[in-house]
Every structure is written in C-alpha cells, then in structure tokens.
Amino acid sequence: MSGLMVIGEISDGKISSSTCELLNAGQMLDDTLKEGVVAALLGSDPGKATQDAIAHGADKVYLVEDPLLKDYQIDAYLAALEKVCKDTSPSIILIARTLIGRDIGPRLAFRLGVAVAQDCIEVKIDPNTKGLVGNRPVYGGNAMAAVTFTQLKPHIAIVRPKSYAALETDGSRKGEVVTIQVKLDPALVKVKLIKSVKEPSEGVRLEDAQVVVSGGRGLGGPEPFKDLEVLAKLLKGAVGASRAVCDAGWVDYSHQVGLTGKTIAPDLYITVAISGASQHMAGCSGAKVVVAINKDSSANIFKEARYGVVGDWNKVLPAFTEAVRELTQS
Amino acid sequence: MPINIIVCVKQVVDPETPASAFKVDREAKRVVPASGVPPVVNGFDENAVELALRLRDAHGGKVTALSLGTDFVMDVMKKPLSMGADDLVLLRDSSFSNIDSFGTAVALAAAIRKIGNYDLILCGRQASDWDNAQVPLGLAELLGLPSITTAKSIQVRDKTLIVERALPDGYDVFETPFPAVVTVSNEAGQPRYPTLRGIMMASRKTPITWGLSDLGLDASAIASKLSLLDLFIPVTQKQCEFIEGENDADAGRKLALKLREAKLI
Ligand SMILES: Cc1cc2nc3c(=O)[nH]c(=O)nc-3n(C[C@H](O)[C@H](O)[C@H](O)COP(=O)(O)OP(=O)(O)OC[C@H]3O[C@@H](n4cnc5c(N)ncnc54)[C@H](O)[C@@H]3O)c2cc1C
C-alpha cells in the first residue's frame, strides 16, 4: 500500500475549498512520505474538476463517473469509494469533516476494516513508521489528543475544515487522470432524498462575517436579540448564538456557533451573556479578537477574550451600542 | 405496525463540567472526572431515547436501551428506563477499558444481533467525550443497514422511515427502508423528564448484563486499531484587558472607545 489519497468534493464544477485545503495538507505530509498525492473525484461529470484538483496540489486524479454519483448519495458514494480504495490501495486517506465527510468517512473506514482519526486539526507523518499521527480536540475542546494507528492500513484522518490553508492555484502543474471503472447497481441506493429545505439567512452570512455579535442564555429570552441585530447592523456583521439559546427556541439553529454549530472566523467577535463553554469556543477559535460582556468575572469567556466588561448586559449593551453608533456614523 | 427500537446510550463525563474543573492525568492519558460531578447519559443519546419513545407511543413496539462500558453508575444508566424505555442491556467487561470506536461498534453490533427483532437502531449524533460520531456508522456497516445522520425528526410511513436531517441552514428529508441506523441531534427537541412513576418503575427493573463471551466475541475482535500518544489540556496565553467605568453603562461606552482605538470598529 502506498500513496496519500484525498477524497475530493465537487461543487459547481470545481473542487470544494475543503478539498483544496486537504490537497495542501497532503503535499505537506508527502514531504516526509514521498509517495505522491492523489485526489479521488466522484460525480456524473467530474471531469471538469480534475484540472482544478491538479492545479491545487494533486499529482494524480482517480476519477469515477456515473449518473448515480451526480449528487452525494451515501450508498452509491460508499460503493464507489470502496472500489477506488481497493483498486489503488492508498496508505493514507484524508477526508474533510464536512457534512459529506462526517456522513461517509467513518462508514468507509469500517467497510475497509480500519480505524479513523476523527476531527483532526493537524496531521503528521511519523518519519520512522510512515504512519499517520493526528492531533485533535476532544471533550468538546477541553483537551487535545494525539492519536496514531496500528500497522493496519490505510490510515484515515477526517480533518476539520479550515485547519489548513489552500495552495494558490497553479495552472502549470501537471498530473495524470486515471478513470476507475465502477459498476453501480441502482438497487444499492437505499437512502433517498425526497426534499431539501433551505432556510437562507438574511443579510451577512454568519460564516463569512467580519464581525459577529453573539448572545447567550444570560439574555433571558428572545427579545434582546433585536438589540444584538441593531448592533450587528451598525458593524455590518451577523448575529450568532450559543446552543443554549437555540435549544430554548429563542433564535433559529442557523445562528448556532460551536462544535455542533457553525465555525466562524471573524476579525471581531462580541459575545454577550455567553459563558464560553469549550464547545462554544470550538466554533470561534479562528476569531481574531474576542470581546466579552458577562456579569460573572470568573466566566470562562474571559480566558478567551481580549477585551472584557464585567457587568449586566442590560446596562452595558445599550451604552455600548449607542457609543458604537456615534463612532461609526461620525 | 409496532416498531422495535434499540437505542445506544453512553455514560460520559458531564460535558458541562466548567473548564476550570476539567482535569487530565497526562501520565495515564485519561480524563479525571471532577470530584462531586457525577457522569451523565450523553445528551444526544437522550435525544435519541426521546425520539424512540415518541415512535413507540405512536406505533407500539418496544424500546431497548443498550450501553457498553466498564464502570456504570446505575442511577445514571437507568435514566432511559425512567424516561420510559422497556429494557436496558448493559455490556460490561474488563476488556472494554481501552476499547476504541471500532471495537465498540463490533461489540454493540454483536449485542444488537443477540437482542434481535429490531426495526430501527438509534444513536446520539456523537458522544460528548470523544465527539467521534463513528460508532453509529460502524453499526450500519457491520449490520449492513442504511444510515442517516443528525436527524431532527423521524416518522414511519408504510414500510419506510421518513427522516429529517438537520443542516446548518435548513434540513433535508430522506426516505429509507427499515431496518436502519439513524443518529439523532438536539434539534429533535428536549428529552422528556422522567416522571416519579417512571423512576419507580425503573428502580424495579434489573438490567440484562452481558460480557464479551456472552456476545460470542474474544479480545482480538475488539482489539484497538488506534492508540493514544498524548492527552493534555491546551494552554491559552490570552490576556483579557478588563474595561472598567463608573458604572456598567460607562464601561460599555469605554469598551466602544477601546475598540475604536484598536481600529476594530
Ligand atoms: C456535545 C456538545 C456539543 C455542544 N455544542 C455546542 C455548540 O455548538 N455551541 C454552543 O454554544 N454550545 C454547545 N454546547 C453547549 C455548551 O456546553 C454550553 O452549554 C452552552 O454553550 C452554554 O451556552 P451559554 O453560554 O449561552 O449559557 P450559560 O453557560 O448558561 O451562560 C450564560 C452566561 O450569561 C451570563 N449572564 C447571565 N445574566 C447576565 C446578565 N444580566 N448580564 C451579563 N451576563 C449575564 C452568566 O454569567 C453566564 O456566564 C454543546 C454541548 C455538548 C455536550
């Protein structure tokens, strides 16, 4: 078994941003491994994305084309990936921890009879064993673990998106494209998508916002979120929330920041009445500056914050918002 | 049509343990539970129990809670029973002390086969200790069943399950034949509180307990494929600058000035 394989995802004829990140991670690992980086691409017409994968760091592309692979469907994708892995025997596989990666990654590992290092934020190669080592947060981010594998290969890591940068597109890179023939039986498809309901957010997208203002359980109800919206608008930002707030039904789950919510990386993250539980902080570790307003000086959020006010938000927030209005509109 | 459901539940260190009380024994590579903080049933597993009970209440059938561990706290593990589950099966064996996700799925799958006669396997979307989200998908693979992750609702229509999968901005609706494995997310809604009657009934029930050999497995079947090199608490060097004022409102104003000064607004 040899070679490092990145399982790619395609959107709009291009490889996804998390695939670009993994190709870069793969190239970094290959400095030690020296076995080359391949991208596995699946789709009904994935051909267009192959050059894109090569331009972003793939030395070779394995391509599987089938009408059943048009959109992600777990049973068909699993069968195709199983065939690719069995035909090409990679020693290391990298999968992004996206909606698709989380859904299929562990199943693929079990199908191949091997283990997974889940949710890695860093992957390395042990120069002696050539085995994979993954560093990952555990216990909601309260602790970090370094994990490695037994001899049994492939070694599979599922990597948290945005853990690696993408390489600049390099159109001059060359790479081979190999088509892998897979016979997919339509009867294989068990899980069928019957409806997709999108609840698009208004205004600035939380994941892309440069400024995010989030509220927590200490706000006591849904009304104060109107005040947060006013503040967010002044700062051209978006409104986030802790899970406690979403579970209480004060705002929609699309606002949840954290381990099981959205990952944000704004320049400025203002938290109001949020305690700063590790599972919340897991979603905003990329924020450049965290500001906390909380009445409890011992709250964990102050350990993560750059600026803090210990006080009652009922008093702090209106004055803060007013001052922001004056400063930003003068 | 009655529906028989097996719900996998895990006993975990209370994830709401404040970060300041969270301790790791780096030598033993283990988390040391904060003293006086009892373990809990993994929150998402309670969401799964809740969905199971709703389905049983609507269609009839049986809900069996299944758990694997080494040091069960019985009051904690009986929670699914006190919420209304019919049976509790505990897999307990000293060989489980260093088990990984792969071994856990192998043992649970063997237990599920032994329990038999199931239409649906429910699990929490992930366990709040290792956040792996692997065991349910492993069960699907080992039992050869379809899988759907992060459900917020499940309905039974004819011979199929209709599952809404929670997504960051909306949801997908899937259809799958039974039996199937479905993982449940907190979007499913608050798990019910055990009633006094439920607690009384649970206290009278004795869990079924199986060891590794009862499952027809030997130690090699559940041998770890992963090993832990290190476990530690990350250190943050962040220094918070506290903004003070004559009163809370004044501090709020000064915070804005500070952010302006730092060119953040
Ligand atoms: C597996 C798992 C996954 C999770 N995923 C997420 C996730 O993705 N995102 C997430 O956010 N959480 C997540 N959680 C939950 C997390 O552990 C916390 O429970 C949650 O983040 C707490 O939300 P909070 O800070 O709003 O509430 P609390 O912890 O209750 O904090 C409220 C804060 O408000 C302050 N306060 C109260 N009144 C006032 C006032 N008048 N003025 C000023 N301050 C005040 C209090 O001092 C307190 O610090 C997860 C948990 C688990 C187990």
XYZ file of C-alpha atoms and ligand atoms in Angstrom:
648
model
C 0.000 0.000 0.000
C 1.319 3.384 -0.858
C 0.270 6.896 -1.687
C -1.797 9.535 0.003
C -5.365 9.947 -1.188
C -7.578 12.967 -0.656
C -11.278 12.249 -1.075
C -12.475 15.251 -3.010
C -15.779 17.053 -3.065
C -17.040 18.909 -6.097
C -19.319 21.911 -6.113
C -20.247 23.900 -9.218
C -17.738 22.039 -11.380
C -14.858 22.937 -9.084
C -13.293 21.163 -6.153
C -14.543 22.465 -2.813
C -12.484 24.738 -0.582
C -12.012 21.983 1.991
C -10.676 19.689 -0.759
C -8.120 22.390 -1.692
C -7.078 22.567 1.958
C -6.584 18.809 2.143
C -4.532 18.745 -1.055
C -2.192 21.234 0.583
C -2.114 19.184 3.798
C -1.422 16.138 1.643
C 1.522 17.842 -0.053
C 2.923 18.791 3.360
C 2.690 15.166 4.512
C 4.193 13.998 1.261
C 7.388 15.922 2.046
C 8.026 13.076 4.503
C 6.075 10.331 2.772
C 7.287 10.928 -0.801
C 4.629 8.733 -2.380
C 2.620 11.391 -4.208
C -0.784 12.934 -3.572
C -3.842 11.683 -5.426
C -7.345 13.096 -5.414
C -10.353 10.801 -5.758
C -13.199 12.600 -7.552
C -16.710 11.218 -7.929
C -19.587 12.605 -9.933
C -21.759 12.334 -13.026
C -19.443 14.706 -14.869
C -16.495 15.316 -12.577
C -14.069 15.678 -15.481
C -14.153 19.460 -15.285
C -12.855 19.418 -11.741
C -9.817 17.241 -12.436
C -7.611 20.104 -13.679
C -8.745 22.159 -10.738
C -7.594 19.404 -8.360
C -4.219 19.190 -10.110
C -3.808 22.972 -10.013
C -4.391 22.828 -6.255
C -1.826 20.152 -5.490
C -2.969 16.736 -6.742
C -0.223 14.770 -8.540
C -2.796 12.371 -9.916
C -6.573 12.106 -10.046
C -8.696 8.980 -9.801
C -11.983 9.642 -11.479
C -15.250 7.768 -11.107
C -18.084 8.815 -13.394
C -21.608 7.514 -13.037
C -25.062 9.073 -13.229
C -25.758 7.683 -9.740
C -22.930 9.868 -8.415
C -24.439 13.124 -9.678
C -25.244 14.341 -6.190
C -23.943 12.971 -2.924
C -25.769 9.771 -2.038
C -24.221 7.740 0.739
C -24.767 4.210 -0.584
C -23.533 4.926 -4.114
C -20.602 7.050 -2.940
C -19.563 4.351 -0.478
C -19.578 1.654 -3.135
C -17.546 3.839 -5.497
C -15.012 4.830 -2.846
C -14.650 1.253 -1.672
C -13.744 0.232 -5.227
C -11.271 3.109 -5.639
C -9.563 2.241 -2.350
C -9.417 -1.471 -3.094
C -8.093 -0.937 -6.632
C -5.459 1.615 -5.705
C -4.518 0.682 -2.084
C -3.585 4.072 -0.660
C -1.654 4.002 2.620
C -3.172 7.239 3.882
C -6.590 8.781 3.235
C -7.629 12.328 4.130
C -11.301 13.278 4.297
C -12.686 16.712 5.184
C -15.058 16.875 8.124
C -17.833 18.438 6.084
C -21.470 17.350 6.006
C -20.452 14.710 3.468
C -17.175 13.715 5.122
C -18.799 13.166 8.505
C -21.538 11.097 6.950
C -19.379 8.842 4.827
C -15.864 8.876 6.363
C -16.439 6.541 9.297
C -18.528 4.151 7.153
C -15.789 3.938 4.562
C -13.271 3.116 7.287
C -15.442 0.355 8.723
C -16.004 -1.023 5.246
C -12.253 -1.178 4.719
C -11.854 -2.650 8.212
C -9.653 0.160 9.506
C -9.748 2.976 12.058
C -10.238 6.725 11.696
C -8.604 9.630 13.479
C -11.660 11.869 13.724
C -11.797 15.678 13.720
C -8.041 16.310 13.344
C -6.810 19.878 13.275
C -3.281 18.752 12.438
C -1.963 15.650 10.675
C 1.646 14.483 10.546
C 3.682 11.547 9.332
C 5.871 9.694 11.793
C 9.162 9.623 9.855
C 10.095 6.227 11.312
C 6.904 4.266 10.793
C 5.486 6.388 7.939
C 2.275 6.127 9.892
C -0.215 8.929 10.349
C -0.445 10.925 13.577
C -3.467 13.147 14.163
C -3.874 15.943 16.679
C -7.419 16.617 17.651
C -9.571 18.361 20.219
C -11.589 16.060 22.481
C -14.056 16.588 25.336
C -15.610 19.471 23.448
C -12.232 21.183 23.140
C -11.351 20.950 26.837
C -8.460 18.630 25.951
C -6.237 17.797 22.994
C -5.275 14.272 21.987
C -2.573 12.926 19.703
C -3.614 9.624 18.147
C -1.918 7.138 15.911
C -2.676 3.802 14.292
C -1.563 0.185 14.375
C 0.183 -1.274 11.301
C -3.165 -1.897 9.616
C -3.609 0.404 6.606
C -4.916 2.628 5.178
C -4.683 5.189 7.963
C -7.651 7.528 7.648
C -7.930 11.030 9.087
C -11.045 13.179 8.985
C -9.775 16.743 9.108
C -11.645 19.767 10.429
C -12.232 22.324 7.640
C -10.110 25.493 7.742
C -7.320 23.694 9.620
C -5.084 24.158 6.576
C -4.791 26.921 4.021
C -5.292 26.102 0.343
C -2.405 26.351 -2.106
C -2.507 29.112 -4.695
C -3.948 27.829 -7.965
C -1.064 26.801 -10.200
C -2.325 26.178 -13.732
C 1.083 24.930 -14.850
C 1.020 21.877 -12.566
C 0.757 18.606 -14.463
C -0.887 15.413 -13.353
C -2.270 12.175 -14.659
C -6.016 11.485 -14.692
C -6.998 7.835 -14.321
C -10.578 6.703 -14.740
C -11.676 3.911 -12.426
C -14.494 1.749 -13.707
C -17.142 1.030 -11.118
C -20.390 -0.804 -11.781
C -23.052 0.760 -9.624
C -26.326 -1.073 -9.273
C -29.258 1.340 -8.708
C -30.677 -1.183 -6.208
C -27.788 -0.262 -3.952
C -29.338 3.118 -3.239
C -31.311 2.804 -0.014
C -31.383 6.329 1.390
C -33.312 8.637 -0.908
C -33.501 12.413 -0.692
C -37.111 13.453 -1.129
C -36.954 17.118 -0.191
C -34.392 19.776 0.614
C -35.494 22.752 2.662
C -33.153 25.753 2.699
C -33.569 28.426 5.312
C -31.281 31.143 3.996
C -30.201 33.758 6.494
C -30.848 37.421 5.795
C -28.008 39.902 5.496
C -24.391 38.960 6.060
C -23.733 35.226 6.187
C -22.608 34.192 9.660
C -19.737 32.055 8.336
C -18.363 34.888 6.205
C -18.970 37.840 8.528
C -16.033 40.016 9.594
C -17.915 40.966 12.739
C -20.160 38.638 14.714
C -22.274 39.584 17.730
C -23.494 36.543 19.676
C -25.918 36.224 22.540
C -26.188 33.586 25.249
C -28.568 32.210 27.818
C -27.904 35.170 30.099
C -30.008 37.319 27.765
C -33.022 35.628 29.296
C -35.261 35.475 26.229
C -35.645 36.143 22.522
C -36.294 39.934 22.711
C -32.727 41.089 23.408
C -31.669 39.509 20.108
C -33.311 42.519 18.437
C -30.762 44.691 20.227
C -27.967 42.409 19.044
C -29.255 42.753 15.499
C -29.136 46.523 15.753
C -25.529 46.329 16.952
C -24.596 43.810 14.274
C -26.086 46.050 11.580
C -24.065 49.022 12.782
C -20.936 46.908 12.478
C -22.013 45.302 9.179
C -21.892 41.970 10.904
C -24.056 38.960 11.661
C -25.798 37.637 14.770
C -24.718 34.369 16.356
C -25.882 32.455 19.402
C -24.934 29.756 21.852
C -26.582 26.367 21.665
C -28.451 27.030 24.918
C -30.259 29.864 23.155
C -31.124 27.773 20.097
C -32.303 24.851 22.224
C -34.564 27.294 24.085
C -36.042 28.299 20.717
C -35.106 31.995 21.118
C -33.379 32.011 17.733
C -33.106 29.553 14.882
C -30.397 26.869 14.888
C -28.836 28.523 11.851
C -27.342 31.040 14.311
C -25.573 28.472 16.482
C -21.820 28.886 16.764
C -19.755 25.999 18.091
C -18.705 22.412 17.927
C -22.082 21.290 16.635
C -22.993 24.621 15.086
C -21.194 26.885 12.668
C -17.495 27.634 12.585
C -16.766 31.324 12.321
C -13.532 33.273 11.986
C -14.420 36.975 12.185
C -11.971 39.801 12.897
C -14.144 40.821 15.820
C -16.334 38.516 17.900
C -18.523 40.183 20.510
C -20.201 37.820 22.987
C -22.987 38.954 25.273
C -24.019 36.810 28.256
C -22.216 33.739 26.947
C -20.208 31.713 29.458
C -17.625 30.497 26.941
C -18.067 26.724 27.258
C -15.380 24.840 25.348
C -17.983 23.515 22.902
C -18.946 27.076 22.054
C -15.343 28.229 21.730
C -14.650 25.310 19.365
C -16.641 27.206 16.751
C -14.807 30.515 17.040
C -11.164 29.621 17.648
C -10.362 31.424 14.393
C -11.778 34.754 15.662
C -9.015 37.357 15.790
C -10.349 39.400 18.719
C -12.955 38.193 21.206
C -14.861 40.690 23.334
C -16.951 39.542 26.293
C -19.764 41.168 28.209
C -20.681 38.990 31.165
C -21.666 39.667 34.748
C -19.559 36.813 36.143
C -15.878 37.748 36.308
C -14.921 34.068 36.649
C -16.730 33.019 33.429
C -14.513 31.040 31.074
C -15.188 33.505 28.267
C -12.795 35.974 29.906
C -9.985 33.437 29.496
C -10.555 33.551 25.750
C -11.318 37.251 25.418
C -9.004 40.128 24.507
C -11.328 42.784 25.967
C -13.959 42.269 28.625
C -16.568 44.097 30.629
C -17.797 42.520 33.831
C -21.321 43.802 34.160
C -25.029 43.441 33.479
C -25.714 43.433 29.745
C -28.968 45.325 30.378
C -26.811 48.317 31.263
C -23.627 47.650 29.281
C -25.129 46.813 25.905
C -27.330 49.919 25.293
C -24.476 52.280 26.192
C -22.012 50.264 24.111
C -24.355 50.223 21.117
C -25.007 53.952 21.406
C -21.282 54.698 21.518
C -20.689 52.412 18.539
C -23.389 54.282 16.636
C -21.738 57.627 17.371
C -18.274 56.358 16.498
C -19.228 54.608 13.287
C -21.535 57.306 11.968
C -19.364 60.330 12.651
C -47.289 -1.630 12.768
C -45.359 -1.901 16.027
C -41.747 -0.819 15.796
C -38.915 -2.261 17.846
C -36.133 0.192 18.519
C -32.705 -0.276 20.043
C -31.164 2.947 21.329
C -27.444 3.038 22.029
C -26.556 5.189 25.022
C -23.211 6.063 26.564
C -22.258 7.163 30.040
C -19.947 10.178 29.773
C -18.139 12.693 31.947
C -20.525 15.638 32.433
C -19.714 17.875 29.446
C -20.917 20.923 31.347
C -18.024 20.496 33.801
C -16.571 24.016 33.897
C -13.254 24.276 32.028
C -11.564 25.299 35.279
C -12.576 21.979 36.912
C -11.600 19.863 33.926
C -8.513 17.728 34.707
C -6.385 15.293 32.761
C -3.966 12.664 34.083
C -1.391 13.037 31.330
C 0.628 10.034 32.529
C -2.380 7.695 32.369
C -3.783 9.593 29.337
C -7.156 9.803 30.989
C -9.631 12.471 31.994
C -10.054 12.702 35.755
C -13.738 13.380 36.472
C -14.174 16.487 38.632
C -14.899 15.390 42.194
C -18.544 15.510 43.105
C -19.664 15.788 39.469
C -21.439 12.539 38.552
C -21.327 11.210 34.985
C -24.355 11.670 32.755
C -26.040 9.923 29.870
C -24.660 11.530 26.695
C -27.061 14.361 25.827
C -27.616 13.404 22.196
C -28.390 9.835 23.331
C -31.190 11.263 25.465
C -32.487 12.989 22.327
C -32.388 9.562 20.653
C -34.290 7.948 23.547
C -36.876 10.713 23.235
C -37.428 10.062 19.520
C -37.622 6.324 20.197
C -40.291 6.830 22.842
C -42.308 9.119 20.564
C -42.251 6.463 17.830
C -43.205 3.691 20.251
C -46.005 5.789 21.736
C -47.365 6.401 18.231
C -46.942 2.904 16.761
C -46.450 0.455 19.619
C -43.457 -1.840 19.926
C -40.550 -1.862 22.282
C -37.620 0.405 23.154
C -34.432 -1.262 24.366
C -31.559 0.883 25.623
C -28.118 -0.621 25.062
C -24.839 0.541 26.526
C -21.218 -0.565 26.672
C -18.857 0.402 29.465
C -16.776 -0.631 32.414
C -17.875 1.476 35.366
C -21.580 2.112 35.045
C -23.263 4.270 37.654
C -26.606 2.513 37.886
C -28.644 5.607 38.799
C -27.311 7.318 35.696
C -27.714 4.379 33.348
C -31.293 3.781 34.401
C -32.317 7.173 33.067
C -33.558 5.782 29.701
C -35.713 3.329 31.689
C -37.109 6.073 33.884
C -37.874 8.101 30.747
C -39.935 5.124 29.568
C -37.698 2.607 27.778
C -38.791 -1.004 28.206
C -35.449 -2.731 28.686
C -31.839 -1.936 29.439
C -28.962 -4.094 28.222
C -25.516 -3.348 29.630
C -22.359 -4.710 28.056
C -19.745 -4.772 30.754
C -16.345 -6.383 30.541
C -12.896 -5.503 31.836
C -11.633 -5.820 28.258
C -13.637 -2.685 27.382
C -11.381 -0.359 29.363
C -9.291 0.770 26.390
C -11.749 -0.006 23.630
C -11.827 2.269 20.553
C -14.753 3.156 18.291
C -14.124 0.155 16.079
C -14.200 -2.344 18.947
C -17.209 -0.631 20.479
C -19.156 -0.968 17.253
C -18.164 -4.641 16.937
C -19.399 -5.414 20.455
C -22.591 -3.375 20.106
C -23.374 -4.965 16.739
C -22.998 -8.411 18.304
C -25.357 -7.387 21.099
C -27.884 -5.980 18.621
C -27.865 -9.290 16.744
C -28.338 -11.134 20.019
C -31.260 -8.906 21.038
C -32.666 -9.440 17.541
C -36.029 -8.487 16.063
C -35.264 -4.785 15.571
C -36.620 -2.279 13.069
C -34.561 0.748 13.963
C -31.258 1.491 15.688
C -30.991 4.988 17.117
C -27.856 6.654 18.462
C -26.910 10.166 19.524
C -25.131 12.078 16.757
C -21.875 11.949 18.740
C -20.716 11.285 22.292
C -19.727 14.420 24.151
C -16.457 12.930 25.413
C -14.601 11.996 22.223
C -17.005 13.638 19.761
C -16.211 10.815 17.344
C -19.555 10.228 15.650
C -18.241 6.885 14.423
C -19.943 4.059 16.305
C -23.401 4.508 14.714
C -21.917 4.447 11.215
C -19.862 1.428 12.216
C -23.046 -0.321 13.333
C -24.651 0.411 9.979
C -21.642 -1.075 8.198
C -21.378 -4.146 10.429
C -25.103 -4.855 10.301
C -25.385 -3.965 6.607
C -28.014 -1.283 7.152
C -28.693 2.129 5.614
C -27.714 5.111 7.753
C -28.872 8.695 8.154
C -27.070 11.144 10.441
C -28.177 14.115 12.612
C -31.929 13.569 12.472
C -34.322 16.084 13.955
C -37.446 14.023 13.367
C -38.389 10.501 12.341
C -41.714 9.280 11.044
C -42.891 5.885 9.921
C -44.859 5.734 6.682
C -45.852 2.313 5.356
C -42.669 0.297 5.204
C -40.331 3.262 5.175
C -38.815 5.755 7.559
C -39.051 9.464 6.777
C -36.171 11.274 8.410
C -35.488 14.996 8.565
C -31.757 15.613 8.709
C -30.790 18.860 10.467
C -28.412 21.001 8.396
C -26.703 24.308 9.216
C -29.199 26.253 7.082
C -32.324 24.149 6.833
C -32.926 20.434 6.565
C -33.120 17.511 4.138
C -35.879 14.918 4.145
C -34.818 11.340 3.450
C -36.677 8.125 2.952
C -35.193 4.724 3.743
C -36.484 1.198 4.241
C -36.119 -0.460 7.642
C -34.230 -1.608 9.461
C -31.888 1.372 9.508
C -29.449 3.230 11.733
C -30.295 6.868 12.449
C -28.312 9.316 14.574
C -30.211 11.998 16.427
C -29.286 15.633 17.025
C -30.501 18.078 19.672
C -32.734 19.739 17.063
C -35.094 16.827 17.853
C -36.154 18.787 20.924
C -35.901 18.488 24.688
C -35.861 14.925 26.010
C -38.717 14.287 28.418
C -38.064 14.397 32.141
C -38.525 11.107 33.966
C -41.755 11.068 35.923
C -41.889 9.858 39.513
C -43.721 6.776 38.290
C -41.060 6.247 35.643
C -38.320 6.413 38.242
C -40.169 3.911 40.463
C -40.655 1.501 37.558
C -37.021 1.833 36.551
C -35.812 1.119 40.054
C -37.617 -2.225 39.953
C -36.089 -3.276 36.654
C -32.843 -5.220 36.551
C -30.721 -4.558 33.515
C -29.628 -7.503 31.393
C -25.839 -7.672 31.631
C -23.615 -9.360 29.074
C -19.865 -9.782 28.974
C -17.638 -10.246 25.963
C -18.052 -14.028 25.910
C -21.848 -13.729 26.053
C -21.527 -11.888 22.752
C -19.555 -14.747 21.243
C -16.521 -12.492 20.853
C -12.935 -12.754 22.000
C -10.496 -9.984 22.826
C -8.969 -9.963 19.342
C -12.336 -8.988 17.821
C -12.345 -5.722 19.747
C -8.594 -5.004 19.779
C -7.763 -1.313 19.359
C -6.733 -0.086 15.952
C -5.962 3.370 17.290
C -3.607 4.335 20.060
C -3.415 7.436 22.153
C 0.007 9.096 22.182
C -0.854 12.058 24.344
C -3.770 13.718 26.120
C -3.395 17.208 27.533
C -5.179 20.448 28.302
C -4.188 23.150 25.824
C -2.836 26.312 27.390
C -4.114 29.691 26.252
C -1.855 32.681 26.636
C -4.638 35.145 26.040
C -4.737 38.077 28.435
C -8.052 39.804 28.893
C -7.998 43.559 29.340
C -10.919 44.430 31.601
C -12.584 47.718 30.762
C -13.894 49.476 33.845
C -16.080 52.531 34.262
C -18.008 54.471 36.872
C -20.886 52.067 36.284
C -21.875 49.357 33.802
C -23.116 51.837 31.185
C -19.900 53.820 31.408
C -17.885 50.616 30.973
C -19.951 49.866 27.856
C -19.113 53.293 26.396
C -15.446 52.888 27.229
C -15.431 49.460 25.581
C -16.597 51.064 22.339
C -13.853 53.699 22.589
C -11.296 50.992 23.235
C -12.366 49.017 20.166
C -12.220 52.196 18.123
C -8.730 52.925 19.406
C -7.699 49.375 18.431
C -9.215 50.043 14.970
C -11.589 47.117 15.413
C -14.711 49.183 14.694
C -21.515 17.586 22.585
C -21.896 19.006 22.857
C -21.904 19.902 21.815
C -22.188 21.239 22.059
N -22.155 22.107 21.006
C -22.328 23.431 21.260
C -22.242 24.398 20.212
O -22.041 24.059 19.032
N -22.382 25.710 20.534
C -22.619 26.131 21.808
O -22.748 27.347 22.039
N -22.741 25.241 22.816
C -22.611 23.908 22.572
N -22.768 23.021 23.604
C -23.298 23.507 24.899
C -22.254 24.134 25.800
O -21.663 23.116 26.572
C -22.908 25.147 26.761
O -23.930 24.511 27.474
C -23.501 26.364 26.058
O -22.581 26.901 25.140
C -23.870 27.395 27.095
O -24.497 28.479 26.489
P -24.456 29.915 27.187
O -23.052 30.373 27.328
O -25.388 30.777 26.436
O -25.158 29.642 28.580
P -24.566 29.582 30.052
O -23.421 28.700 30.156
O -25.730 29.368 30.936
O -24.004 31.059 30.266
C -24.792 32.175 30.423
C -23.865 33.323 30.828
O -24.608 34.518 30.913
C -24.110 35.292 31.963
N -25.170 36.212 32.400
C -26.364 35.902 32.967
N -27.080 37.017 33.192
C -26.333 38.058 32.769
C -26.524 39.466 32.745
N -27.659 40.039 33.196
N -25.542 40.218 32.233
C -24.397 39.669 31.775
N -24.159 38.353 31.765
C -25.120 37.551 32.257
C -23.743 34.295 33.024
O -22.749 34.830 33.896
C -23.226 33.130 32.197
O -21.810 33.190 32.059
C -22.506 21.670 23.373
C -22.525 20.757 24.407
C -22.230 19.443 24.164
C -22.262 18.494 25.302
